[in-house]
XYZ file of C-alpha atoms in Angstrom:
702
model
C -3.552 41.435 128.726
C -2.902 39.925 125.415
C -6.294 38.430 125.347
C -8.155 41.429 126.556
C -6.757 43.903 123.490
C -6.216 41.042 120.970
C -8.696 42.805 118.747
C -6.827 45.320 118.572
C -3.657 44.375 117.642
C -5.053 42.752 114.331
C -4.708 46.071 113.013
C -0.916 46.613 114.012
C 0.038 43.210 112.546
C -1.664 44.383 108.996
C -1.016 47.950 109.399
C -2.970 48.566 105.526
C -6.262 49.957 107.301
C -3.917 52.125 109.423
C -1.780 53.869 106.598
C -5.260 54.155 104.894
C -6.739 56.331 107.991
C -3.742 57.943 108.435
C -3.718 59.385 105.048
C -6.928 61.496 105.987
C -6.605 61.898 109.266
C -3.372 63.756 108.527
C -4.753 65.907 105.554
C -7.595 66.863 107.804
C -5.311 67.969 110.789
C -3.040 69.447 108.630
C -5.760 71.471 106.523
C -7.003 73.034 109.869
C -3.264 73.785 111.737
C -3.659 71.070 114.243
C 0.332 71.392 114.426
C -0.033 68.972 117.319
C -1.870 66.107 115.953
C -0.135 66.625 112.539
C 3.206 65.642 113.782
C 1.957 62.735 115.657
C 0.477 61.453 112.476
C 3.234 62.098 110.648
C 5.529 60.123 112.923
C 3.440 57.349 112.662
C 3.237 58.420 109.107
C 7.188 57.694 108.834
C 7.366 54.529 110.395
C 4.917 52.852 108.154
C 6.953 54.752 104.994
C 7.420 50.633 103.809
C 3.803 50.110 103.741
C 2.425 50.498 100.650
C -0.725 53.021 100.235
C -3.615 50.405 99.467
C -7.156 52.286 98.761
C -9.054 48.811 97.762
C -8.697 46.065 99.598
C -10.537 42.876 101.481
C -9.513 42.454 104.956
C -9.672 38.769 106.919
C -13.393 38.766 106.813
C -13.736 39.028 103.352
C -15.321 42.613 103.409
C -14.368 44.874 100.561
C -13.128 48.469 102.032
C -12.493 51.468 99.743
C -11.191 54.795 100.806
C -11.578 57.737 97.826
C -10.535 61.009 98.706
C -13.587 63.948 98.821
C -13.113 67.169 96.788
C -12.658 69.906 99.674
C -13.551 72.567 97.523
C -17.041 72.751 95.406
C -16.538 76.015 94.089
C -13.456 78.943 93.720
C -14.982 81.634 96.070
C -14.344 78.523 98.703
C -11.361 77.913 97.804
C -9.732 81.127 97.442
C -11.103 82.034 101.488
C -9.755 79.122 102.814
C -6.036 80.185 101.365
C -6.571 83.524 102.545
C -7.340 82.376 105.517
C -4.963 80.308 106.142
C -2.577 82.606 104.854
C -3.192 84.821 107.948
C -3.765 81.946 110.587
C -0.067 81.151 109.610
C 1.276 84.476 110.324
C -0.492 84.250 113.784
C -2.909 87.285 112.640
C -6.039 85.634 114.046
C -8.028 89.169 113.910
C -7.858 88.561 110.011
C -8.047 85.208 109.647
C -11.525 85.317 111.843
C -12.914 88.232 109.693
C -11.864 86.537 106.255
C -13.911 83.238 106.879
C -16.669 84.864 109.009
C -18.947 84.128 105.701
C -18.472 80.466 104.426
C -19.796 77.069 104.692
C -16.629 75.212 104.233
C -15.751 72.968 106.781
C -11.986 73.812 107.176
C -12.834 77.385 106.879
C -15.206 77.323 109.773
C -12.868 75.834 111.849
C -10.135 78.428 111.007
C -12.481 81.635 111.972
C -13.778 79.761 114.983
C -9.790 78.517 115.963
C -8.639 82.231 115.321
C -11.261 83.886 117.595
C -10.371 81.093 120.077
C -6.610 81.708 119.844
C -7.065 85.407 119.702
C -8.863 85.612 123.399
C -5.792 82.819 124.355
C -3.067 85.354 123.481
C -4.682 88.095 125.237
C -5.034 86.094 128.234
C -1.253 85.486 128.463
C 0.053 88.842 127.070
C -2.459 90.630 129.442
C -1.483 88.231 132.815
C 0.901 90.774 135.040
C 0.848 88.409 137.896
C 2.115 84.848 136.742
C -0.227 83.233 139.632
C -3.306 84.775 138.370
C -5.804 82.702 137.548
C -5.786 81.747 133.605
C -9.205 82.767 132.826
C -10.146 84.612 129.318
C -10.104 88.407 129.977
C -12.953 89.279 128.162
C -15.487 86.745 129.240
C -18.437 87.929 127.495
C -16.894 87.708 124.431
C -15.527 84.079 125.517
C -19.290 82.979 126.322
C -20.788 84.385 122.973
C -18.367 82.555 120.949
C -18.654 79.435 123.157
C -23.006 79.997 122.146
C -22.096 80.057 119.107
C -20.288 76.775 118.869
C -23.081 75.146 121.130
C -25.589 76.089 118.808
C -23.672 74.779 116.176
C -22.657 71.469 117.545
C -24.988 70.576 120.600
C -28.262 72.729 120.414
C -29.481 71.982 117.175
C -29.548 68.389 117.667
C -31.799 69.206 120.848
C -34.352 71.445 119.677
C -37.382 68.734 120.351
C -38.676 70.760 122.974
C -38.363 73.796 121.086
C -40.634 72.483 118.277
C -43.593 71.698 120.966
C -43.303 75.168 121.841
C -43.331 76.889 117.919
C -45.308 74.318 116.378
C -48.243 76.301 115.869
C -46.502 79.368 114.985
C -44.035 77.536 112.586
C -46.372 75.289 111.124
C -46.408 77.306 107.892
C -42.799 77.578 107.569
C -42.321 73.892 107.872
C -44.619 72.828 105.017
C -42.552 75.632 102.647
C -39.641 73.881 103.647
C -40.898 70.192 102.880
C -42.091 71.143 99.554
C -38.299 72.767 99.269
C -36.412 69.736 100.316
C -38.506 67.348 97.584
C -36.846 69.301 95.189
C -33.590 68.935 96.754
C -30.751 66.274 95.746
C -28.459 64.488 98.469
C -25.605 66.666 97.022
C -27.077 69.651 98.261
C -27.021 68.389 101.850
C -23.539 69.160 101.922
C -24.252 72.856 100.714
C -25.659 73.038 104.673
C -24.969 75.907 107.158
C -22.970 73.150 109.076
C -19.303 71.853 107.805
C -19.747 70.845 104.341
C -17.457 68.379 102.034
C -15.908 66.338 104.586
C -16.018 62.574 105.046
C -13.929 61.271 107.869
C -11.418 58.830 107.651
C -13.004 55.627 109.416
C -16.710 56.116 110.388
C -18.499 53.376 111.213
C -20.751 51.765 107.958
C -23.666 52.496 109.528
C -22.934 56.155 109.641
C -21.505 56.766 105.652
C -23.213 59.023 103.553
C -25.050 56.978 102.067
C -27.060 57.181 98.517
C -29.854 59.757 97.614
C -32.935 58.495 99.576
C -36.850 59.986 99.835
C -35.848 60.385 103.198
C -32.764 62.434 103.317
C -32.877 65.987 104.829
C -33.201 68.749 102.451
C -30.675 71.783 102.071
C -31.267 74.455 104.904
C -31.435 78.118 103.446
C -27.508 79.328 103.673
C -26.339 81.477 106.706
C -24.616 84.303 106.108
C -24.351 86.139 109.245
C -23.034 84.282 112.620
C -25.790 85.475 114.255
C -27.080 83.300 117.480
C -30.829 83.786 116.856
C -31.106 83.382 113.255
C -29.399 79.897 113.693
C -31.735 79.001 116.627
C -34.594 79.316 113.942
C -33.368 77.715 111.671
C -32.004 74.896 113.004
C -35.406 74.107 114.900
C -37.195 74.486 111.521
C -35.157 71.849 110.119
C -35.490 69.657 113.213
C -39.151 69.871 113.051
C -39.567 69.031 109.288
C -36.887 66.188 109.275
C -38.689 65.191 112.697
C -41.864 64.381 110.063
C -40.151 62.563 107.603
C -37.710 59.938 109.649
C -37.542 57.620 112.559
C -35.712 58.495 115.625
C -32.689 56.321 114.128
C -32.845 57.814 111.134
C -32.558 61.024 112.700
C -29.944 60.461 114.885
C -27.779 58.941 111.988
C -28.315 61.762 109.682
C -27.009 64.341 113.050
C -23.905 62.569 113.646
C -23.122 62.754 109.446
C -23.465 66.563 109.739
C -21.140 66.966 112.669
C -17.753 68.318 112.537
C -15.332 66.264 114.927
C -12.926 69.567 115.209
C -15.548 71.795 115.890
C -16.447 69.741 118.339
C -13.103 68.834 120.044
C -12.761 73.108 120.217
C -15.985 73.313 122.016
C -14.828 70.817 124.674
C -11.430 72.546 124.989
C -13.667 75.773 125.686
C -16.021 74.088 127.767
C -12.756 72.629 130.080
C -11.441 76.211 130.294
C -14.397 77.370 132.488
C -14.530 73.965 134.572
C -17.921 72.502 132.648
C -15.993 68.977 132.500
C -18.803 66.173 131.921
C -19.916 68.440 128.645
C -16.459 68.925 127.109
C -16.104 64.923 127.988
C -19.371 63.994 126.215
C -18.308 66.318 123.155
C -14.809 64.486 122.922
C -16.236 60.997 122.822
C -18.629 61.942 120.061
C -16.075 63.609 118.222
C -14.106 60.239 118.459
C -16.438 58.441 117.263
C -16.603 60.277 114.221
C -12.903 60.930 113.585
C -11.207 58.135 116.118
C -7.874 59.473 114.506
C -7.719 62.526 116.048
C -5.193 61.844 118.666
C -5.791 65.797 119.593
C -8.776 65.109 121.490
C -7.834 61.808 122.622
C -5.066 63.963 124.661
C -7.641 66.421 125.770
C -9.876 63.409 126.558
C -7.042 62.194 129.035
C -6.896 65.298 130.762
C -10.292 65.166 131.770
C -10.150 61.317 133.361
C -9.714 61.530 136.947
C -9.723 58.082 138.118
C -9.840 54.201 137.012
C -13.363 53.739 137.163
C -13.816 56.886 135.074
C -11.572 55.583 132.661
C -13.779 52.000 132.667
C -16.336 53.904 131.862
C -15.266 55.625 129.256
C -13.972 52.749 127.320
C -17.378 51.038 127.334
C -18.661 54.461 125.634
C -16.104 54.889 123.014
C -16.443 50.916 121.990
C -20.195 50.808 121.490
C -19.654 50.180 118.160
C -17.572 47.349 118.645
C -14.940 48.731 116.131
C -12.317 48.278 118.813
C -10.027 51.039 116.588
C -6.134 50.866 117.207
C -6.430 54.567 118.100
C -8.150 53.418 121.288
C -5.459 50.818 122.897
C -3.111 53.714 122.239
C -5.238 55.994 124.617
C -5.472 53.585 127.309
C -1.608 52.613 126.995
C -1.283 56.342 127.823
C -3.581 56.431 130.597
C -2.054 53.947 131.754
C 1.338 55.725 132.119
C -0.581 58.339 133.412
C -2.288 57.117 135.980
C 1.583 55.136 137.154
C 0.183 51.815 135.960
C 3.182 51.191 133.758
C 3.164 47.462 134.035
C 0.065 47.227 132.241
C 1.202 50.195 129.618
C 4.700 48.256 129.402
C 2.595 45.106 128.758
C 0.772 47.261 126.125
C 3.436 48.524 124.131
C 5.507 45.143 124.140
C 2.016 43.117 123.020
C 2.167 45.813 120.008
C 5.867 45.131 119.114
C 5.855 41.672 119.210
C 2.128 40.933 117.251
C 2.419 43.769 115.330
C 4.377 44.593 112.003
C 8.347 45.159 112.500
C 7.774 48.829 111.423
C 6.753 49.498 114.934
C 9.848 48.592 116.401
C 10.786 52.129 114.629
C 8.363 54.047 116.375
C 9.928 56.902 118.438
C 6.446 57.407 120.564
C 6.700 53.994 121.465
C 10.467 54.219 122.756
C 9.613 57.301 124.159
C 6.549 55.910 126.448
C 8.988 53.098 127.605
C 11.416 55.654 129.038
C 8.754 57.500 130.685
C 7.277 54.288 132.098
C 10.761 53.514 133.606
C 10.917 57.410 134.673
C 7.432 56.240 136.587
C 8.888 53.385 138.314
C 12.404 54.903 139.190
C 14.020 52.557 137.192
C 16.564 55.308 136.496
C 19.817 53.667 134.623
C 16.496 51.806 132.367
C 15.364 54.964 131.676
C 18.219 57.131 130.614
C 18.873 54.388 128.594
C 15.747 54.608 126.690
C 15.908 58.386 126.437
C 18.949 58.037 124.650
C 17.609 55.310 122.523
C 15.057 57.886 121.288
C 17.677 60.598 120.815
C 19.391 58.183 118.741
C 16.235 57.669 116.949
C 15.471 61.412 116.351
C 18.641 63.692 117.476
C 15.830 66.922 116.920
C 13.223 65.344 118.732
C 13.365 67.077 122.400
C 9.987 65.937 123.549
C 9.934 64.493 127.500
C 13.757 65.271 127.632
C 12.261 67.483 130.689
C 12.396 64.156 132.268
C 15.860 62.584 131.551
C 16.940 66.040 133.038
C 15.040 65.170 135.994
C 16.731 61.928 136.597
C 19.898 63.855 135.894
C 19.130 65.683 138.586
C 18.255 63.009 141.250
C 21.461 61.753 140.381
C 23.574 64.573 140.464
C 25.087 63.533 136.902
C 26.063 67.732 136.861
C 28.005 66.868 133.711
C 25.447 64.947 131.825
C 22.960 67.710 132.728
C 25.369 70.176 131.181
C 25.581 68.218 128.344
C 22.291 68.023 127.554
C 21.084 71.451 128.204
C 23.589 72.612 125.627
C 22.289 70.163 123.127
C 18.833 71.145 123.552
C 19.628 74.795 123.281
C 21.349 74.109 120.175
C 18.098 72.955 118.948
C 15.596 75.072 120.458
C 16.132 77.578 123.058
C 12.706 78.553 123.607
C 11.035 75.243 123.820
C 9.576 74.896 126.989
C 11.398 71.247 127.440
C 14.426 73.322 126.816
C 13.693 76.227 129.299
C 13.275 72.898 132.275
C 16.159 71.129 131.127
C 18.255 74.988 131.653
C 16.403 75.596 135.010
C 17.482 71.979 136.210
C 20.947 72.349 135.247
C 21.183 75.934 137.511
C 19.347 74.389 140.238
C 21.760 71.414 140.165
C 24.586 74.372 140.499
C 22.133 75.750 143.349
C 21.651 78.753 141.365
C 18.117 78.404 142.367
C 17.419 82.427 141.535
C 18.206 81.587 137.876
C 16.268 78.525 138.035
C 12.912 80.156 139.197
C 13.714 82.605 135.694
C 13.873 79.815 133.445
C 10.561 77.718 134.676
C 9.138 81.018 134.934
C 9.753 81.229 131.190
C 8.491 77.923 130.412
C 5.064 78.623 132.574
C 4.492 82.064 130.296
C 5.205 79.946 127.043
C 2.110 77.412 128.140
C 0.943 77.992 131.647
C -0.310 74.224 131.239
C 2.707 72.795 131.582
C 2.499 70.537 134.645
C 6.545 69.423 134.595
C 7.306 73.581 134.876
C 4.800 74.521 137.655
C 6.016 71.436 139.731
C 9.645 72.159 139.189
C 8.908 75.679 140.019
C 7.513 75.075 143.257
C 10.647 72.959 144.015
C 12.323 75.830 143.974
C 10.669 77.618 146.148
C 10.906 75.646 148.735
C 14.444 74.958 147.935
C 14.414 79.336 149.004
C 12.084 78.717 151.831
C 9.345 80.741 150.182
C 6.713 78.787 151.429
C 3.664 80.662 149.729
C 5.126 81.098 146.114
C 5.636 76.807 146.603
C 1.953 76.168 147.779
C 0.699 78.577 144.743
C 2.863 76.558 141.919
C 1.677 73.422 143.093
C -1.912 74.325 143.071
C -1.383 75.603 139.629
C -0.278 71.841 138.921
C -3.262 70.143 140.115
C -5.641 72.434 138.706
C -4.453 71.315 135.382
C -3.444 67.478 136.544
C -4.996 66.611 139.467
C -3.368 63.570 139.056
C 0.246 64.979 139.232
C 1.596 63.142 142.659
C 4.650 65.064 142.713
C 2.035 68.479 143.288
C 0.258 66.767 145.908
C 3.946 65.206 147.702
C 5.454 68.672 147.269
C 2.325 70.177 149.110
C 2.661 67.359 152.131
C 6.213 68.685 152.366
C 5.709 72.546 152.678
C 2.742 71.652 155.405
C 4.940 69.397 157.355
C 8.399 71.750 157.422
C 5.711 74.807 158.950
C 4.427 72.188 161.311
C 0.977 71.636 160.468
C 1.011 67.697 160.419
C -2.980 67.145 160.120
C -2.323 69.370 156.631
C 0.474 67.471 155.249
C -1.249 63.682 156.312
C -3.636 65.064 153.444
C -1.677 66.012 150.784
C 0.274 62.610 151.288
C -2.691 60.790 151.705
C -3.563 61.993 148.140
C -0.131 61.210 147.097
C 0.330 57.794 148.303
C -3.092 56.612 146.266
C -1.962 57.988 143.163
C 1.828 56.426 143.632
C 0.786 52.857 146.204
C 4.484 51.389 145.184
C 6.003 54.268 146.069
C 7.964 53.880 149.474
C 8.858 57.571 150.221
C 4.895 58.353 149.998
C 4.412 55.683 152.532
C 7.242 56.773 154.510
C 6.264 60.504 154.774
C 3.114 59.069 155.374
C 3.757 57.081 158.345
C 6.136 60.044 159.580
C 2.615 62.403 159.503
C 0.791 59.453 161.126
C 3.614 59.405 164.027
C 3.295 63.030 164.639
C -0.413 63.433 165.160
C 0.216 60.222 168.079
C -1.716 57.553 165.499
C 1.401 54.517 166.188
C -0.922 52.117 164.350
C -1.280 53.856 161.053
C 2.401 54.926 161.136
C 3.868 51.526 161.724
C 1.234 50.136 158.865
C 2.850 52.743 156.693
C 6.199 51.417 157.440
C 5.979 47.891 157.097
C 4.149 48.157 153.647
C 7.252 50.252 152.895
C 9.497 47.536 154.054
C 9.989 45.333 150.587
C 11.351 48.738 148.815
C 14.176 49.381 151.597
C 17.416 48.428 150.019
C 19.805 49.981 153.180
C 17.676 49.647 156.342
C 16.537 53.366 156.092
C 12.775 52.409 156.841
C 14.171 49.472 159.793
C 15.357 52.274 161.263
C 12.406 54.250 161.762
C 10.938 50.941 163.137
C 13.654 50.979 165.616
C 12.475 54.175 167.508
C 9.353 52.285 168.160
C 10.707 49.374 169.434
C 12.701 51.324 171.921
C 10.062 53.335 173.006
C 7.296 50.956 173.694
C 9.043 47.399 173.004
C 11.768 48.086 175.594
C 9.975 49.957 178.386
C 9.338 48.827 181.634
C 5.833 48.814 182.186
C 4.809 44.910 181.014
C 1.499 46.030 180.515
C 2.342 48.501 177.826
C 5.163 46.515 176.360
C 2.327 43.433 175.558
C 0.136 45.883 173.930
C 2.787 47.212 171.560
C 3.869 43.490 170.716
C 0.129 43.238 169.761
C -0.119 45.694 168.200
C 2.902 45.798 166.238
C 1.514 42.128 165.103
C -1.887 43.594 163.835
C 0.315 46.396 162.351
C 2.101 43.884 160.205
C -0.415 41.930 159.306
C -2.495 45.473 158.037
C 0.817 46.700 156.268
C 1.666 43.290 154.695
C -1.460 41.620 153.263
C -1.773 37.743 152.293
C 1.127 36.274 154.405
C 0.921 33.135 156.433
C 1.953 33.305 160.560
C 5.325 31.729 159.422
C 5.691 34.430 156.547
C 5.272 37.118 159.448
C 7.302 35.673 162.144
C 10.252 35.649 159.448
C 9.839 39.292 158.810
C 10.030 40.584 162.479
C 13.000 37.856 162.780
C 14.700 40.087 159.858
C 13.818 43.144 161.785
C 14.650 41.907 165.213
C 18.209 40.873 163.494
C 19.037 43.977 161.709
C 18.090 45.806 164.662
C 20.570 43.723 166.770
C 23.285 44.394 164.374
C 22.768 47.538 164.261
C 22.947 48.282 168.129
C 26.270 45.681 167.909
C 27.477 48.400 165.476
C 26.712 51.446 167.935
C 28.694 49.394 170.835
C 25.235 49.019 172.905
C 25.395 44.956 173.629
C 22.860 44.599 175.863
C 20.216 46.026 173.796
C 21.611 44.223 170.734
C 21.363 40.670 173.232
C 17.408 41.961 173.793
C 16.765 41.883 170.056
C 18.329 38.772 169.703
C 16.772 37.015 172.189
C 13.069 38.610 170.958
C 13.730 36.596 167.766
C 14.591 33.359 169.283
C 11.619 33.770 171.635
C 9.335 34.684 168.787
C 9.700 31.143 167.476
C 9.125 29.226 170.717
C 5.414 28.320 170.100
C 5.196 27.969 166.724
C 4.296 25.036 164.854
C 6.331 24.150 161.922
C 6.329 20.756 159.124
C 9.001 19.325 157.799
C 9.436 22.262 154.992
C 9.240 25.510 157.282
C 11.673 23.738 160.023
C 14.798 24.654 157.497
C 13.547 28.060 157.818
C 13.547 28.136 161.788
C 16.708 26.466 161.572
C 18.345 29.802 159.363
C 16.757 31.918 161.627
C 18.289 30.053 164.846
C 21.427 29.583 163.036
C 21.434 33.649 162.720
C 20.488 34.286 166.297
C 23.765 32.056 167.511
C 25.801 33.731 164.828
C 24.666 37.225 166.292
C 25.198 36.212 170.114
C 28.634 35.096 169.004
C 29.554 38.112 167.403
C 28.365 40.284 170.310
C 30.334 37.948 172.642
C 33.476 38.558 170.876
C 33.215 42.756 170.219
C 32.268 42.232 174.423
C 35.440 40.379 174.697
C 37.805 42.980 173.145
C 35.903 46.114 173.939
C 33.540 45.976 170.707
C 36.127 47.096 168.913
C 36.411 44.599 165.933
C 34.966 44.692 162.835
C 32.422 42.295 161.142
C 33.356 39.054 160.799
C 31.992 36.797 157.408
C 29.114 35.934 159.759
C 27.683 39.160 160.028
C 28.138 39.655 156.128
C 26.251 36.769 155.888
C 23.438 37.691 157.722
C 22.748 40.982 156.624
C 22.735 39.406 153.378
C 19.683 37.322 154.619
C 18.198 40.699 155.935
C 17.157 41.737 152.689
C 16.056 38.791 151.437
C 12.113 40.035 152.698
């Protein structure tokens, strides 16, 4: 892993460039009221507080890099309009904000205009929903599509008007020549008065995409558009495309187009496209946004919600790294995706390498410590996860992000007192945060007050309808209340938001298992198993559903796969049913068929093992079942399993090294038979001897 991502770690080793980029990205996010991105970048900036903010330096390749602030406003009018619109935006008076910033060309004011219109529709959708389970679609779809069309024309269609140019070439030839005449009189400074956002230079564009000095081939100033009329924009964009195509090559045109793009408007367009299930277009726009501004964390998170599988992630990584820059934020995105995909080992390795190979200041970054806690949570390493979450709380006492996951762990451990303390702690910070409501819901659920628990989870999803954890926990509570219909809808809402949420898939499987629809449950358990292949609970549930569908071979294969995670013999007892039903039958043909199927299922469930290793696993199963039936006073059945274990090794060829294994197995068989004889002579009432305990310790050395 270290060799694969080695080009990324150089940024963490010497974080001067990271801090220089953060200054610009933080200013851009703050000025556009993107609070979550601002929070993330500010947290990292605080971590790098001991790193001096150098703005001119040479890197290890002797490349001179200079960062300079660019004035955000070119005149007093833009300045006053922006701050008035910003004041309305902060007051959540979105219609007023959109109206004030309607006729400006400043990039920040333009973003506030479009963002205010979008949030106004978003809030309307939240407030107008009478039924919590209604589809979360815009109430006024016509206004929503009009806004989306404006954004698409501003960000997409203007760069794809070659076909329009051909169809309108004759009618616009005179207008094109007039624009060419005007174009020769304008300088590059006037380029930034374009109808697209101006006065913006992003933090880390590739050198080939940065704005150069004035040249004869640069685009001229377009006529200022004072009304956001779709038809008017379309004509002017087409005209500009026509005249610019005559003056520059295809490569230069693409470069100039990228210079004019605003990454934040591209992100907003992608968010709106995602809401109406146009995911492929949203991904394209997010990639373009991140190529311009790779420090925009909100775009990375939005992109993460659109990645469905590892193949898609690999293809996306290739697109994001076309420029071969190996941006450090891309590495954080990859690790974040590994945590999402439950590939926690890879994620933990990346975070450990950042801490080992990077600067020591990253040891105090709460984000990485929180990701460690989430990784332990996903691996069901409950003790380590709780310690990691408490470490994050010590580093930042008022950071309650992800503490709903900590409450899940306390719920699983039935730590009622600790969960009550945690709920009081988060409620004292902010009682109306969605994480706080989830913690309170878990606390009441552990106290078996499911009605009150449902109330808090409903509040959480009303505050944020895209909270996957709240929807999933709400489904769990409805199962406890025997409300299967509401539970199914809750789980389906969670899957609409995040199709990779294994808890929702598993919950749906449990519901269909309860209503005795094993084929439906099999479908959902299979998806849960694909998302969590190492979670024995998924394999056991899948094995039980295969058994109900009379697919014995697949059932045993699933149980054998989960055998390595069996710490208390539960899975071995499930296997005992098959041995009792088919292995001890009086029909010799059925018994032989079961033995063949059993070995084939063992090879399928436990791959890349030799015959000796498979026989050793079967021996341990037989020995365990022998001890189990001896404890149940079924001495005859216990003896039969001991003899099966002995017969398993009769025709097996072993070398010197394997002979010791065989001798150890036979020693345990003799100990089992001796224990059975002792118990049979005393009416099977003696307690377990030291040999029995020794044998039980041997069983779980799989």
